[in-house]
Short mmCIF file of N, CA, C and O in Angstrom, two decimals:
data_model
loop_
_atom_site.label_atom_id
_atom_site.label_comp_id
_atom_site.label_asym_id
_atom_site.label_seq_id
_atom_site.Cartn_x
_atom_site.Cartn_y
_atom_site.Cartn_z
N MET B 28 -12.63 2.95 71.68
CA MET B 28 -12.57 4.42 71.77
C MET B 28 -11.24 4.64 72.61
O MET B 28 -11.06 4.11 73.68
N LEU B 29 -10.44 5.48 72.05
CA LEU B 29 -9.25 5.98 72.77
C LEU B 29 -9.43 7.31 73.26
O LEU B 29 -10.20 8.15 72.66
N ALA B 30 -8.74 7.68 74.33
CA ALA B 30 -8.73 9.09 74.94
C ALA B 30 -7.38 9.52 75.22
O ALA B 30 -6.43 8.62 75.51
N SER B 31 -7.20 10.73 75.37
CA SER B 31 -5.89 11.34 75.79
C SER B 31 -5.79 11.30 77.26
O SER B 31 -4.71 11.23 77.88
N SER B 32 -6.99 11.45 77.99
CA SER B 32 -7.08 11.48 79.41
C SER B 32 -8.56 11.45 79.73
O SER B 32 -9.40 11.40 78.85
N LYS B 33 -8.90 11.39 81.07
CA LYS B 33 -10.34 11.42 81.39
C LYS B 33 -10.89 12.73 80.93
O LYS B 33 -10.34 13.73 81.02
N ASN B 34 -11.94 12.58 80.18
CA ASN B 34 -12.67 13.79 79.52
C ASN B 34 -11.78 14.52 78.53
O ASN B 34 -12.14 15.65 78.16
N GLY B 35 -10.79 13.86 78.10
CA GLY B 35 -9.93 14.50 77.10
C GLY B 35 -10.29 14.17 75.66
O GLY B 35 -11.50 13.88 75.46
N THR B 36 -9.40 14.36 74.72
CA THR B 36 -9.66 14.17 73.33
C THR B 36 -9.96 12.66 73.04
O THR B 36 -9.31 11.74 73.56
N LEU B 37 -11.01 12.49 72.23
CA LEU B 37 -11.44 11.10 71.89
C LEU B 37 -11.10 10.70 70.44
O LEU B 37 -11.06 11.61 69.57
N TYR B 38 -10.96 9.42 70.18
CA TYR B 38 -10.73 8.94 68.87
C TYR B 38 -11.54 7.65 68.75
O TYR B 38 -11.49 6.79 69.64
N ILE B 39 -12.22 7.54 67.70
CA ILE B 39 -13.05 6.32 67.43
C ILE B 39 -12.61 5.63 66.20
O ILE B 39 -12.44 6.31 65.16
N GLY B 40 -12.33 4.43 66.29
CA GLY B 40 -11.88 3.68 65.07
C GLY B 40 -12.31 2.26 65.08
O GLY B 40 -12.94 1.83 66.00
N VAL B 41 -11.99 1.59 63.97
CA VAL B 41 -12.37 0.15 63.82
C VAL B 41 -11.18 -0.61 63.41
O VAL B 41 -10.30 -0.07 62.76
N THR B 42 -11.04 -1.80 63.87
CA THR B 42 -9.87 -2.70 63.53
C THR B 42 -10.25 -4.14 63.59
O THR B 42 -11.23 -4.52 64.36
N SER B 43 -9.55 -4.99 62.94
CA SER B 43 -9.70 -6.42 63.03
C SER B 43 -8.79 -7.07 64.09
O SER B 43 -8.82 -8.32 64.37
N ASP B 44 -7.84 -6.25 64.59
CA ASP B 44 -6.82 -6.66 65.63
C ASP B 44 -6.70 -5.59 66.64
O ASP B 44 -5.78 -4.77 66.49
N LEU B 45 -7.51 -5.58 67.73
CA LEU B 45 -7.56 -4.54 68.68
C LEU B 45 -6.27 -4.38 69.44
O LEU B 45 -5.77 -3.30 69.63
N VAL B 46 -5.66 -5.54 69.84
CA VAL B 46 -4.39 -5.47 70.62
C VAL B 46 -3.29 -4.84 69.78
O VAL B 46 -2.67 -3.83 70.20
N LYS B 47 -3.11 -5.27 68.51
CA LYS B 47 -2.08 -4.75 67.59
C LYS B 47 -2.39 -3.22 67.35
O LYS B 47 -1.43 -2.35 67.40
N ARG B 48 -3.60 -2.87 67.06
CA ARG B 48 -3.94 -1.49 66.72
C ARG B 48 -3.71 -0.56 67.90
O ARG B 48 -3.10 0.59 67.72
N VAL B 49 -4.17 -0.93 69.05
CA VAL B 49 -3.87 -0.11 70.24
C VAL B 49 -2.35 0.08 70.50
O VAL B 49 -1.91 1.14 70.82
N TRP B 50 -1.62 -1.04 70.35
CA TRP B 50 -0.20 -0.97 70.57
C TRP B 50 0.43 0.09 69.57
O TRP B 50 1.32 0.83 69.94
N GLN B 51 -0.13 0.07 68.34
CA GLN B 51 0.38 1.06 67.41
C GLN B 51 0.21 2.46 67.80
O GLN B 51 1.04 3.35 67.70
N HIS B 52 -0.99 2.73 68.42
CA HIS B 52 -1.28 4.14 68.87
C HIS B 52 -0.33 4.42 70.12
O HIS B 52 0.18 5.50 70.25
N LYS B 53 -0.20 3.42 71.02
CA LYS B 53 0.57 3.66 72.29
C LYS B 53 2.05 3.88 71.84
O LYS B 53 2.76 4.70 72.58
N SER B 54 2.54 3.22 70.89
CA SER B 54 4.00 3.34 70.43
C SER B 54 4.18 4.45 69.49
O SER B 54 5.32 4.61 69.07
N HIS B 55 3.15 5.12 69.11
CA HIS B 55 3.15 6.27 68.13
C HIS B 55 3.83 5.72 66.83
O HIS B 55 4.59 6.45 66.20
N ALA B 56 3.47 4.59 66.46
CA ALA B 56 4.03 4.00 65.25
C ALA B 56 3.38 4.58 64.03
O ALA B 56 3.97 4.41 62.88
N VAL B 57 2.27 5.23 64.16
CA VAL B 57 1.56 5.81 63.06
C VAL B 57 1.37 7.30 63.24
O VAL B 57 0.85 7.68 64.32
N GLU B 58 1.75 8.07 62.27
CA GLU B 58 1.63 9.52 62.38
C GLU B 58 0.07 9.78 62.22
O GLU B 58 -0.63 9.11 61.68
N GLY B 59 -0.31 10.93 62.76
CA GLY B 59 -1.77 11.29 62.58
C GLY B 59 -2.36 11.88 63.82
O GLY B 59 -1.72 12.34 64.73
N PHE B 60 -3.60 11.85 63.79
CA PHE B 60 -4.47 12.59 64.94
C PHE B 60 -4.09 11.98 66.27
O PHE B 60 -3.82 12.75 67.23
N THR B 61 -3.99 10.69 66.45
CA THR B 61 -3.77 10.20 67.86
C THR B 61 -2.36 10.43 68.32
O THR B 61 -2.18 10.70 69.45
N HIS B 62 -1.47 10.45 67.36
CA HIS B 62 -0.06 10.84 67.73
C HIS B 62 0.05 12.35 68.08
O HIS B 62 0.62 12.66 69.13
N ARG B 63 -0.52 13.13 67.31
CA ARG B 63 -0.49 14.58 67.48
C ARG B 63 -1.16 15.02 68.79
O ARG B 63 -0.75 15.86 69.55
N TYR B 64 -2.27 14.28 69.10
CA TYR B 64 -3.04 14.62 70.40
C TYR B 64 -2.77 13.72 71.49
O TYR B 64 -3.44 13.80 72.55
N ASN B 65 -1.77 12.85 71.41
CA ASN B 65 -1.35 11.86 72.50
C ASN B 65 -2.55 11.10 73.01
O ASN B 65 -2.80 11.02 74.11
N VAL B 66 -3.40 10.55 72.09
CA VAL B 66 -4.61 9.77 72.39
C VAL B 66 -4.18 8.35 72.41
O VAL B 66 -4.10 7.70 71.22
N ASP B 67 -3.99 7.74 73.47
CA ASP B 67 -3.44 6.32 73.58
C ASP B 67 -4.06 5.49 74.61
O ASP B 67 -3.53 4.42 74.93
N LEU B 68 -5.00 5.86 75.34
CA LEU B 68 -5.73 5.15 76.42
C LEU B 68 -6.95 4.48 75.81
O LEU B 68 -7.92 5.17 75.37
N LEU B 69 -6.98 3.15 75.84
CA LEU B 69 -8.15 2.37 75.43
C LEU B 69 -9.22 2.50 76.59
O LEU B 69 -8.99 1.95 77.60
N VAL B 70 -10.24 3.33 76.36
CA VAL B 70 -11.18 3.59 77.46
C VAL B 70 -12.48 2.81 77.30
O VAL B 70 -13.36 2.68 78.19
N TRP B 71 -12.80 2.37 76.01
CA TRP B 71 -14.04 1.67 75.79
C TRP B 71 -13.91 0.93 74.42
O TRP B 71 -13.28 1.43 73.52
N TYR B 72 -14.46 -0.30 74.34
CA TYR B 72 -14.58 -0.97 73.06
C TYR B 72 -15.67 -2.02 73.04
O TYR B 72 -16.17 -2.33 74.16
N GLU B 73 -16.03 -2.37 71.92
CA GLU B 73 -17.01 -3.37 71.77
C GLU B 73 -16.71 -4.29 70.55
O GLU B 73 -16.08 -3.80 69.64
N LEU B 74 -17.08 -5.46 70.74
CA LEU B 74 -16.80 -6.50 69.68
C LEU B 74 -17.98 -6.70 68.73
O LEU B 74 -19.13 -6.62 69.21
N HIS B 75 -17.73 -7.00 67.48
CA HIS B 75 -18.82 -7.15 66.52
C HIS B 75 -18.54 -8.39 65.66
O HIS B 75 -17.39 -8.85 65.45
N PRO B 76 -19.65 -9.07 65.28
CA PRO B 76 -19.46 -10.29 64.53
C PRO B 76 -18.91 -10.15 63.07
O PRO B 76 -18.32 -11.00 62.56
N THR B 77 -19.08 -8.99 62.49
CA THR B 77 -18.58 -8.62 61.16
C THR B 77 -17.94 -7.31 61.12
O THR B 77 -18.31 -6.40 61.94
N MET B 78 -17.04 -7.13 60.15
CA MET B 78 -16.50 -5.87 59.98
C MET B 78 -17.42 -4.85 59.56
O MET B 78 -17.46 -3.59 59.90
N GLU B 79 -18.49 -5.25 58.70
CA GLU B 79 -19.47 -4.40 58.26
C GLU B 79 -20.32 -3.85 59.44
O GLU B 79 -20.61 -2.60 59.44
N SER B 80 -20.70 -4.68 60.46
CA SER B 80 -21.41 -4.09 61.55
C SER B 80 -20.55 -3.23 62.43
O SER B 80 -21.10 -2.28 62.97
N ALA B 81 -19.22 -3.48 62.50
CA ALA B 81 -18.39 -2.67 63.27
C ALA B 81 -18.21 -1.28 62.60
O ALA B 81 -18.27 -0.26 63.33
N ILE B 82 -18.10 -1.28 61.32
CA ILE B 82 -17.99 0.00 60.61
C ILE B 82 -19.28 0.86 60.68
O ILE B 82 -19.23 2.04 60.94
N LEU B 83 -20.47 0.20 60.70
CA LEU B 83 -21.75 0.95 60.83
C LEU B 83 -21.86 1.47 62.27
O LEU B 83 -22.22 2.58 62.49
N ARG B 84 -21.37 0.77 63.26
CA ARG B 84 -21.42 1.24 64.63
C ARG B 84 -20.46 2.46 64.77
O ARG B 84 -20.66 3.46 65.47
N GLU B 85 -19.26 2.33 64.21
CA GLU B 85 -18.26 3.35 64.21
C GLU B 85 -18.87 4.61 63.64
O GLU B 85 -18.73 5.70 64.25
N LYS B 86 -19.52 4.59 62.51
CA LYS B 86 -20.03 5.73 61.85
C LYS B 86 -21.13 6.36 62.84
O LYS B 86 -21.17 7.58 62.85
N ALA B 87 -21.92 5.46 63.42
CA ALA B 87 -22.97 6.01 64.34
C ALA B 87 -22.34 6.77 65.53
O ALA B 87 -22.78 7.81 65.83
N LEU B 88 -21.37 6.07 66.09
CA LEU B 88 -20.76 6.74 67.31
C LEU B 88 -20.13 8.09 67.01
O LEU B 88 -20.09 9.01 67.86
N LYS B 89 -19.45 8.24 65.85
CA LYS B 89 -18.86 9.40 65.36
C LYS B 89 -19.89 10.53 65.27
O LYS B 89 -19.57 11.72 65.41
N GLY B 90 -21.11 10.16 65.06
CA GLY B 90 -22.23 11.15 64.94
C GLY B 90 -22.87 11.60 66.32
O GLY B 90 -23.67 12.54 66.32
N TRP B 91 -22.33 10.87 67.33
CA TRP B 91 -22.97 11.15 68.68
C TRP B 91 -22.38 12.46 69.28
O TRP B 91 -21.29 12.87 68.91
N LYS B 92 -23.18 13.03 70.03
CA LYS B 92 -22.78 14.20 70.95
C LYS B 92 -21.75 13.68 71.87
O LYS B 92 -21.69 12.58 72.37
N ARG B 93 -20.84 14.62 72.34
CA ARG B 93 -19.85 14.25 73.27
C ARG B 93 -20.40 13.75 74.59
O ARG B 93 -19.85 12.77 75.15
N LEU B 94 -21.42 14.32 75.09
CA LEU B 94 -22.07 13.89 76.36
C LEU B 94 -22.47 12.41 76.25
O LEU B 94 -22.29 11.67 77.20
N TRP B 95 -23.02 11.94 75.10
CA TRP B 95 -23.37 10.59 74.91
C TRP B 95 -22.20 9.68 74.92
O TRP B 95 -22.32 8.55 75.54
N LYS B 96 -21.13 10.01 74.30
CA LYS B 96 -19.92 9.27 74.23
C LYS B 96 -19.33 9.13 75.69
O LYS B 96 -18.98 8.06 76.13
N ASN B 97 -19.40 10.27 76.50
CA ASN B 97 -18.89 10.21 77.84
C ASN B 97 -19.74 9.23 78.62
O ASN B 97 -19.24 8.42 79.47
N ARG B 98 -21.06 9.30 78.51
CA ARG B 98 -21.95 8.33 79.21
C ARG B 98 -21.61 6.89 78.87
O ARG B 98 -21.75 6.05 79.77
N LEU B 99 -21.42 6.69 77.63
CA LEU B 99 -21.07 5.27 77.19
C LEU B 99 -19.93 4.81 77.88
O LEU B 99 -19.86 3.75 78.39
N ILE B 100 -18.79 5.59 77.86
CA ILE B 100 -17.54 5.25 78.45
C ILE B 100 -17.74 5.04 79.96
O ILE B 100 -17.35 3.99 80.53
N GLU B 101 -18.37 6.00 80.67
CA GLU B 101 -18.44 5.93 82.12
C GLU B 101 -19.43 4.90 82.59
O GLU B 101 -19.36 4.45 83.68
N GLY B 102 -20.35 4.35 81.72
CA GLY B 102 -21.26 3.33 82.08
C GLY B 102 -20.47 2.01 82.35
O GLY B 102 -20.83 1.08 83.13
N GLU B 103 -19.34 1.87 81.65
CA GLU B 103 -18.49 0.61 81.81
C GLU B 103 -17.18 0.88 82.46
O GLU B 103 -16.56 -0.04 83.05
N ASN B 104 -16.71 2.08 82.32
CA ASN B 104 -15.39 2.46 82.75
C ASN B 104 -15.36 3.80 83.44
O ASN B 104 -14.94 4.83 82.82
N PRO B 105 -16.04 3.98 84.66
CA PRO B 105 -16.19 5.30 85.22
C PRO B 105 -14.89 6.14 85.54
O PRO B 105 -14.94 7.32 85.53
N GLU B 106 -13.76 5.43 85.64
CA GLU B 106 -12.59 6.17 85.94
C GLU B 106 -11.77 6.44 84.74
O GLU B 106 -10.62 6.97 84.75
N TRP B 107 -12.27 6.02 83.58
CA TRP B 107 -11.49 6.12 82.22
C TRP B 107 -10.20 5.40 82.35
O TRP B 107 -9.16 5.98 81.81
N SER B 108 -10.16 4.26 82.94
CA SER B 108 -8.91 3.46 83.03
C SER B 108 -8.58 2.94 81.67
O SER B 108 -9.43 2.70 80.86
N ASP B 109 -7.20 2.76 81.51
CA ASP B 109 -6.75 2.19 80.37
C ASP B 109 -7.04 0.69 80.31
O ASP B 109 -6.59 -0.07 81.09
N LEU B 110 -7.87 0.29 79.34
CA LEU B 110 -8.30 -1.14 79.19
C LEU B 110 -7.31 -2.08 78.47
O LEU B 110 -7.51 -3.21 78.35
N TYR B 111 -6.31 -1.48 77.91
CA TYR B 111 -5.32 -2.22 77.03
C TYR B 111 -4.67 -3.34 77.84
O TYR B 111 -4.69 -4.55 77.35
N PRO B 112 -4.30 -3.22 79.10
CA PRO B 112 -3.68 -4.33 79.91
C PRO B 112 -4.64 -5.48 80.05
O PRO B 112 -4.26 -6.68 80.11
N THR B 113 -5.93 -5.23 80.01
CA THR B 113 -7.00 -6.35 80.15
C THR B 113 -7.01 -7.19 78.95
O THR B 113 -7.55 -8.32 79.04
N LEU B 114 -6.53 -6.67 77.74
CA LEU B 114 -6.61 -7.42 76.53
C LEU B 114 -5.40 -8.45 76.48
O LEU B 114 -5.49 -9.45 75.69
N LEU B 115 -4.34 -8.22 77.10
CA LEU B 115 -3.15 -9.02 77.08
C LEU B 115 -3.27 -10.31 77.85
O LEU B 115 -3.96 -10.50 78.81
#
């Protein structure tokens, strides 16, 4: 899950290469929602054994209320720190 800032705009996506995909968002290499709203902080992520399970989880999270998403993030990352450096 990417955010523009603490309690800011959220983006939920799925990828097979998290480091590369977050870098693309941070460098604004791809036009679209995250570029337009400056959503480039990796604030939460989870790993899945298959792409199919990751896509199912992504769809479920996109259906969640904002409050639930905030609680999920703050359960692991209360300050909404950028987790991207921890991946490198």
